[in-house]
Coordinates of C-alpha atoms (C1' of nucleotides) in Angstrom, one line a residue:
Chain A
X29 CA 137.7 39.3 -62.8
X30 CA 139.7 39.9 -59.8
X31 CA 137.2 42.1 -58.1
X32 CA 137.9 44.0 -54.3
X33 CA 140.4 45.8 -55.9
X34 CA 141.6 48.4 -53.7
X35 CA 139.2 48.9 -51.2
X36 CA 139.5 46.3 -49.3
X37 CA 143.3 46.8 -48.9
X38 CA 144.4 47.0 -45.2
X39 CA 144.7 51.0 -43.6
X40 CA 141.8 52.2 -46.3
X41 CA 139.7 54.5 -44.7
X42 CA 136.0 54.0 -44.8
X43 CA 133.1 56.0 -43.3
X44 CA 132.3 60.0 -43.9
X45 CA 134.7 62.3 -45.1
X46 CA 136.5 64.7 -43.0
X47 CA 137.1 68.5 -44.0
X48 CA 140.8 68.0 -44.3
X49 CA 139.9 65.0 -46.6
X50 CA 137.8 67.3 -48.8
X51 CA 140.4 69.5 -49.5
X52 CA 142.8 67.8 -49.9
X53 CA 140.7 66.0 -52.5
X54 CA 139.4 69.3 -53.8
X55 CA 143.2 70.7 -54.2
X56 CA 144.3 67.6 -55.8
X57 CA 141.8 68.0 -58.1
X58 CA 142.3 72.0 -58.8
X59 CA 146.1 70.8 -59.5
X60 CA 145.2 67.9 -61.7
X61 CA 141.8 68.0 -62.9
X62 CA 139.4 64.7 -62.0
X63 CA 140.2 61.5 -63.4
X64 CA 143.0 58.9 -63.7
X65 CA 141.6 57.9 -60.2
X66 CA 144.1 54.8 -59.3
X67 CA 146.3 57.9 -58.7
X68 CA 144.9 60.3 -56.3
X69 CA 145.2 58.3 -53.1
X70 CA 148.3 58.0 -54.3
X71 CA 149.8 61.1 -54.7
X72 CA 147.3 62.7 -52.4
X73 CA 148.3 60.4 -49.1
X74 CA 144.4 59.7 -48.4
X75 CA 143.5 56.8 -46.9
X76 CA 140.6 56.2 -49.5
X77 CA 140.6 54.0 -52.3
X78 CA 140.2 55.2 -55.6
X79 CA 136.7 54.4 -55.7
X80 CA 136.1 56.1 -52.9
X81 CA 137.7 59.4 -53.6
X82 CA 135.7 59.8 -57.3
X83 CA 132.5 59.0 -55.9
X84 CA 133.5 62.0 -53.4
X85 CA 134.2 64.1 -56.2
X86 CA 131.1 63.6 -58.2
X87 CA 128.4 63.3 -55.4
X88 CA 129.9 65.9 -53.3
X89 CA 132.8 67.8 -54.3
X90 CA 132.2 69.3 -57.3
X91 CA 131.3 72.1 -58.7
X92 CA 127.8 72.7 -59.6
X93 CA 126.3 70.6 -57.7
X94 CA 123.1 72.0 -56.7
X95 CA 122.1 70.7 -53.4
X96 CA 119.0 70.8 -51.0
X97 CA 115.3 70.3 -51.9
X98 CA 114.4 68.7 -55.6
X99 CA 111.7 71.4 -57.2
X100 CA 108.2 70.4 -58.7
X101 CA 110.3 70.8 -62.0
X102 CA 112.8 68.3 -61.4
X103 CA 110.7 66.0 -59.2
X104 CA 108.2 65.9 -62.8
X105 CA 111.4 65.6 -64.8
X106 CA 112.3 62.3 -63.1
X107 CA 109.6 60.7 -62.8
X108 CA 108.8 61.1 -66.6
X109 CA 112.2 60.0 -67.6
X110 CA 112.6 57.5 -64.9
X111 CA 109.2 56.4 -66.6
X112 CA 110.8 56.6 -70.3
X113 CA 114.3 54.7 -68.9
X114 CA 113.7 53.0 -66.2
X115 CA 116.3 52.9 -63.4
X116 CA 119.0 54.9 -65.2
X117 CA 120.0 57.0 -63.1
X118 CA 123.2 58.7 -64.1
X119 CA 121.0 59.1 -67.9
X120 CA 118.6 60.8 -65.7
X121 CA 120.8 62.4 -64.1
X122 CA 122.3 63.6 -67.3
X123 CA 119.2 66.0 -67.8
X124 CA 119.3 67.4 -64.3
X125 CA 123.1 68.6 -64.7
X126 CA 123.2 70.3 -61.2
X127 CA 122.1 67.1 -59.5
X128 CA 123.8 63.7 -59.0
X129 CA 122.5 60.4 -59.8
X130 CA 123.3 59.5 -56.5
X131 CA 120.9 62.3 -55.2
X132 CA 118.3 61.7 -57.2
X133 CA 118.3 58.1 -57.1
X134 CA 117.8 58.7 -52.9
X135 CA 115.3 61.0 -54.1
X136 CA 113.6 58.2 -56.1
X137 CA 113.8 55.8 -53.5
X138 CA 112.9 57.7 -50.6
X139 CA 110.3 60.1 -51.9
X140 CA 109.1 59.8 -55.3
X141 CA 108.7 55.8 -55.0
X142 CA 106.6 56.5 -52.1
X143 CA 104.1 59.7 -53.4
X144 CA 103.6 57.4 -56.7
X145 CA 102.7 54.3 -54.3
X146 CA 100.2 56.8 -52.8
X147 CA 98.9 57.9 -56.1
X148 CA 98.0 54.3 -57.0
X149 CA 96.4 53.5 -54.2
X150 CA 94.5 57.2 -54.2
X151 CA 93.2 56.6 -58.4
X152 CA 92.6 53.1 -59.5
X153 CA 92.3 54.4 -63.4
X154 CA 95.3 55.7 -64.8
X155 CA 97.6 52.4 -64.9
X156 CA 96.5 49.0 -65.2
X157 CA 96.8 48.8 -61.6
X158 CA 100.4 47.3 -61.1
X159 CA 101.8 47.3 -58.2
X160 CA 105.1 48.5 -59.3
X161 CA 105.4 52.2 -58.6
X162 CA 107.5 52.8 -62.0
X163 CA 105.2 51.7 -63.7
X164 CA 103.4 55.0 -63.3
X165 CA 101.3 56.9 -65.9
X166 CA 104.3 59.5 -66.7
X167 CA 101.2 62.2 -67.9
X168 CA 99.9 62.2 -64.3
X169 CA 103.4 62.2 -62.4
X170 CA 104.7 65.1 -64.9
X171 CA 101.9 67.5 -65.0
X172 CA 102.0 67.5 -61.0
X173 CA 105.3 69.2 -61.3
X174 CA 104.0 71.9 -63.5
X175 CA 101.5 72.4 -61.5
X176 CA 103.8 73.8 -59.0
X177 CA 106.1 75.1 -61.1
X178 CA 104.2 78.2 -61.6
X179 CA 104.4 79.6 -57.8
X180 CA 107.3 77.3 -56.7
X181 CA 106.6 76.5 -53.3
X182 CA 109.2 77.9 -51.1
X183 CA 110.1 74.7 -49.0
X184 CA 111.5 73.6 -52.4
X185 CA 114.1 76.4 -52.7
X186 CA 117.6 75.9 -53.9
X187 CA 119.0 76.4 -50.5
X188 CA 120.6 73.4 -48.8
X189 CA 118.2 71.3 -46.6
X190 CA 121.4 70.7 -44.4
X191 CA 120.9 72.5 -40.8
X192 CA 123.8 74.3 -39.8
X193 CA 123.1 72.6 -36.6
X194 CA 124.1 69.3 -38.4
X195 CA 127.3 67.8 -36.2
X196 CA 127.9 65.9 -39.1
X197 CA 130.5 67.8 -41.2
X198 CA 129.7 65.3 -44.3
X199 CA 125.8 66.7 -45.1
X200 CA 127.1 70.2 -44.2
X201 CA 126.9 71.9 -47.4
X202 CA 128.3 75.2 -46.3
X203 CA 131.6 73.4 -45.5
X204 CA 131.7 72.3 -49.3
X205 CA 131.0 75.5 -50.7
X206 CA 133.6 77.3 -48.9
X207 CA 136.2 74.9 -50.2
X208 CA 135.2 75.8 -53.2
X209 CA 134.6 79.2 -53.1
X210 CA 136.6 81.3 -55.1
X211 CA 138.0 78.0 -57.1
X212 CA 135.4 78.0 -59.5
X213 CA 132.4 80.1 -60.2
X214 CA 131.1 78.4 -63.3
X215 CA 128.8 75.3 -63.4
X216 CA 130.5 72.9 -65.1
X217 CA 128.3 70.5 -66.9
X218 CA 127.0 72.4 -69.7
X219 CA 128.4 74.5 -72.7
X220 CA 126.3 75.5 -75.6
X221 CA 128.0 75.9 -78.4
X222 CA 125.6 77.4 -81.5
X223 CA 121.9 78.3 -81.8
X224 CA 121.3 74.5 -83.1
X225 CA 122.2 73.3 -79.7
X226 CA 123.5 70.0 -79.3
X227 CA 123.3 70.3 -75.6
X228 CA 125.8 68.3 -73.4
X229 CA 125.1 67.6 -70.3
X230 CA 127.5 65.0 -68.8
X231 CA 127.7 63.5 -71.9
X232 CA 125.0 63.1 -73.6
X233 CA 124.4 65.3 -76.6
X234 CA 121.3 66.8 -76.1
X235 CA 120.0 68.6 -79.8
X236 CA 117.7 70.9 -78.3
X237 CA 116.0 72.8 -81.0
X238 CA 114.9 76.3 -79.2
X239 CA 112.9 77.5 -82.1
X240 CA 110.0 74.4 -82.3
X241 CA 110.4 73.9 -78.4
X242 CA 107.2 75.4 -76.4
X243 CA 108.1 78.7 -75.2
X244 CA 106.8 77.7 -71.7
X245 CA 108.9 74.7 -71.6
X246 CA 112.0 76.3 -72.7
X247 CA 111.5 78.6 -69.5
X248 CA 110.9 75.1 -67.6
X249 CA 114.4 74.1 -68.9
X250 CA 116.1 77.5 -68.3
X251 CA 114.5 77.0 -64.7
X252 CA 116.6 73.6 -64.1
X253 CA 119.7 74.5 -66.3
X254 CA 122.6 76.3 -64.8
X255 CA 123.8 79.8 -66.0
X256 CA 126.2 78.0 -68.3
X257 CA 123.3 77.4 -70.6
X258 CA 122.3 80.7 -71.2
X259 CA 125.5 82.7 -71.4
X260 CA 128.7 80.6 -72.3
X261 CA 131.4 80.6 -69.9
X262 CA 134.8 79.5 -70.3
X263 CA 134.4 76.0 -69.0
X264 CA 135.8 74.9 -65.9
X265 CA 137.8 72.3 -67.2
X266 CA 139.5 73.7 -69.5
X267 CA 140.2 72.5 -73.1
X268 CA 140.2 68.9 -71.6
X269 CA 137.1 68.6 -70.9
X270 CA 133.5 68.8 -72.7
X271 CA 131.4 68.3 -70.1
X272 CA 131.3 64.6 -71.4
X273 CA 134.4 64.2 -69.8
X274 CA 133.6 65.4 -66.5
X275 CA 135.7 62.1 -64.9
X276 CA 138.2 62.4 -67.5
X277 CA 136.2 59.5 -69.7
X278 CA 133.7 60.2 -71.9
X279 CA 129.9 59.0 -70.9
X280 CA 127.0 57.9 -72.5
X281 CA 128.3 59.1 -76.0
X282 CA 127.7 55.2 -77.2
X283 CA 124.2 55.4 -76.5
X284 CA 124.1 58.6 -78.2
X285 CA 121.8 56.8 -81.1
X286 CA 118.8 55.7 -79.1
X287 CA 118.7 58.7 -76.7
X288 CA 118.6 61.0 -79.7
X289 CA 115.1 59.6 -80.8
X290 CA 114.3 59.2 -77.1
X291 CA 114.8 63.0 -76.3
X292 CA 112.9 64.3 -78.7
X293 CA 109.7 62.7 -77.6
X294 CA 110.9 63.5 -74.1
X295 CA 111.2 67.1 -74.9
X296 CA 107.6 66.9 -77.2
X297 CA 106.0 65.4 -74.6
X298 CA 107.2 67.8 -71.9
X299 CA 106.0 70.7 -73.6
X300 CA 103.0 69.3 -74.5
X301 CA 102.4 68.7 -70.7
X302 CA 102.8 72.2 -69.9
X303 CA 99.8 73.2 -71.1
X304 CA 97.5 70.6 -69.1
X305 CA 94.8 72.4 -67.7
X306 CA 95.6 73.6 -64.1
X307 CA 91.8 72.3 -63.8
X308 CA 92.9 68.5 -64.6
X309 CA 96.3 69.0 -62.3
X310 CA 94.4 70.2 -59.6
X311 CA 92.4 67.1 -59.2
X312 CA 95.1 64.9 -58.9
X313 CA 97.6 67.1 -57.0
X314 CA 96.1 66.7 -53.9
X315 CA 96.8 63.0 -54.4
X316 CA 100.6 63.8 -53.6
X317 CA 100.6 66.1 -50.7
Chain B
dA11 C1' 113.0 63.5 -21.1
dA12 C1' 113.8 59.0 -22.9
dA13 C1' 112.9 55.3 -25.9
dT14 C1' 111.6 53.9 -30.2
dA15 C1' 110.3 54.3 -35.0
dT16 C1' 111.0 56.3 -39.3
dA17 C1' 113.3 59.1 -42.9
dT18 C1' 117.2 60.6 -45.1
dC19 C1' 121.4 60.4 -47.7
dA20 C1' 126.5 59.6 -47.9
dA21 C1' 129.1 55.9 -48.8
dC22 C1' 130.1 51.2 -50.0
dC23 C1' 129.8 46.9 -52.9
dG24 C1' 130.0 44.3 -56.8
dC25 C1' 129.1 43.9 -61.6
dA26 C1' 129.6 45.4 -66.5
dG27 C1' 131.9 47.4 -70.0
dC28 C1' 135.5 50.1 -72.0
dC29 C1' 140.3 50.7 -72.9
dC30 C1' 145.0 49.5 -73.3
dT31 C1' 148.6 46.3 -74.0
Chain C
dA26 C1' 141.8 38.2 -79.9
dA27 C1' 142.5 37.8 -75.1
dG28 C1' 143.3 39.3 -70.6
dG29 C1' 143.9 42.6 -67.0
dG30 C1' 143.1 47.2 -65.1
dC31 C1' 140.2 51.0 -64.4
dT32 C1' 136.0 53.5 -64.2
dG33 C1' 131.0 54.0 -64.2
dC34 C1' 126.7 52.5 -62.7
dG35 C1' 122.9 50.8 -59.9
dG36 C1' 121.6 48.5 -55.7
dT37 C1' 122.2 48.4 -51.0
dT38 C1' 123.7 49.5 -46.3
dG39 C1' 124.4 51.9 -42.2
dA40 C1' 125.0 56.2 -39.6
dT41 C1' 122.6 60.1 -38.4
dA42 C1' 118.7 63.2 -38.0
dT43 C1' 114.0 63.8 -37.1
dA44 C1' 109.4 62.5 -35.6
dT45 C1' 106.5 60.0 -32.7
dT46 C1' 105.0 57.7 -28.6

DNA sequence: AAATATATCAACCGCAGCCCT
DNA sequence: AAGGGCTGCGGTTGATATATT
């Protein structure tokens, strides 16, 4: 294939993104809706290449992006389906619709990588003592998180971790939300559409049955879902775009077949993980901290 | 206070696969 | 069916922030 493409033409910007970069970006977007990528530094006059400007978009720019600290919740929710798919991170991603696969493959890499080489060296018993920290007993790793999820500790709060004191205007996540303020108020990823939910969250249809989940996980899931799951909003996007087409392109839909399977044990074994004794958590939680 | 080490995360790179012609 | 273009994904890098000495 002729790779490079366009980003290593000459005059193509590299490095952090200015403000006036984001919004002009973020009013492109607003005009045009995301997608069709080739064309924004085009018709925009950045000096970024494509590749450059989507990855802006969907780590950064958009909407409903939740930002800052991961919660017990999510950290647990990773870890078990990082456990289930391995290094998948956008699939992951998919059930974490406010965070980026970007962010939470950082997340994997710099924290959770780290606590679960800890664990194994702290218990000898629960895996057969690989030295690969994904290859981590997903029961131990997933009932931490419910562990905490019960008084969430409030270093793990949904504000940004950015300091306002951050010269950087890139991890300044004030700067974003103002661009966006009064743009869009509705996450954008998710849209229920009857009681027999097939879910969608960046593409992959999720059938959630509500009825036959465990009432304590369904508050775990309306804990890490956005608004949009719980009262429908007119979607962001429009008529274009099920959330599957959050980059103008669908995701994930051919892989739709093996995930189905896959999410209902996920979503069996999650509840049944709730109710691990806080007895049983308690003695391995100190193994994290 | 300065130097050094470590942690964090935005951004880049290159490959794979899908789509269109 | 084949080839090229475009986009998405996962791994990696490098700049910056923070902690430690």
């Amino acid at each position: 294939m002729g790779r490079s493409q366009c980003c290593d033409k000459v005059g193509i910007k590299r490095g952090p993104w200015t403000q006036e970069e984001d919004t002009i970006l973020v009013s492109y977007i607003q005009k045009h809706g995301p997608g069709n990528w080739r064309l924004v530094p085009v018709n925009t006059g950045l000096m970024r290449c494509s590749k450059s400007c989507r990855l802006r978009w969907t780590n950064y720019l958009r909407p409903g992006i939740k930002r800052g600290n991961f919660t017990p919740s999510e950290e647990g929710l990773i870890i078990h389906l990082q456990s289930l798919l391995g290094n998948k991170w956008a699939a992951i991603a998919s059930y974490l619709p406010q965070r980026t696969d970007n962010d939470i493959k950082n997340y994997w890499n710099t924290h959770l990588k780290k606590k679960i080489e800890k664990h194994q060296l702290a218990t000898s018993g629960c895996t057969a003592a690989s030295s690969d920290p994904t290859n981590v007993c997903p029961e131990l790793m997933i009932s931490r998180c419910h562990n905490n999820s019960g008084s969430e500790n409030p270093c793990h709060s949904d504000l940004p971790s950015s300091d306002l004191s951050s010269s950087s205007y890139a991890s300044s996540t004030h700067n974003i939300s103002r661009l966006l303020q009064g743009w869009t108020r509705c996450p954008p990823m998710v849209k229920p559409t009857a009681p027999d939910q097939h879910l969608t969250c960046h593409g992959i249809h999720t059938k959630v049955d509500r009825e036959s989940c465990h009432p304590l996980f369904n508050e775990e899931l309306k804990r890490l879902l956005p608004p949009a799951w719980e009262e429908e909003q007119p979607s962001f996007y429009g008529s274009q775009s099920t959330p599957a087409c959050v980059d103008g392109k669908k995701r994930f839909d051919t892989q739709n077949p093996p995930l189905a399977a896959l999410e209902n044990w996920l979503l069996d074994e999650a509840a049944r993980q709730v109710d691990l004794s806080v007895g049983y958590i308690d003695s391995i939680s100190h193994a994290f901290t």
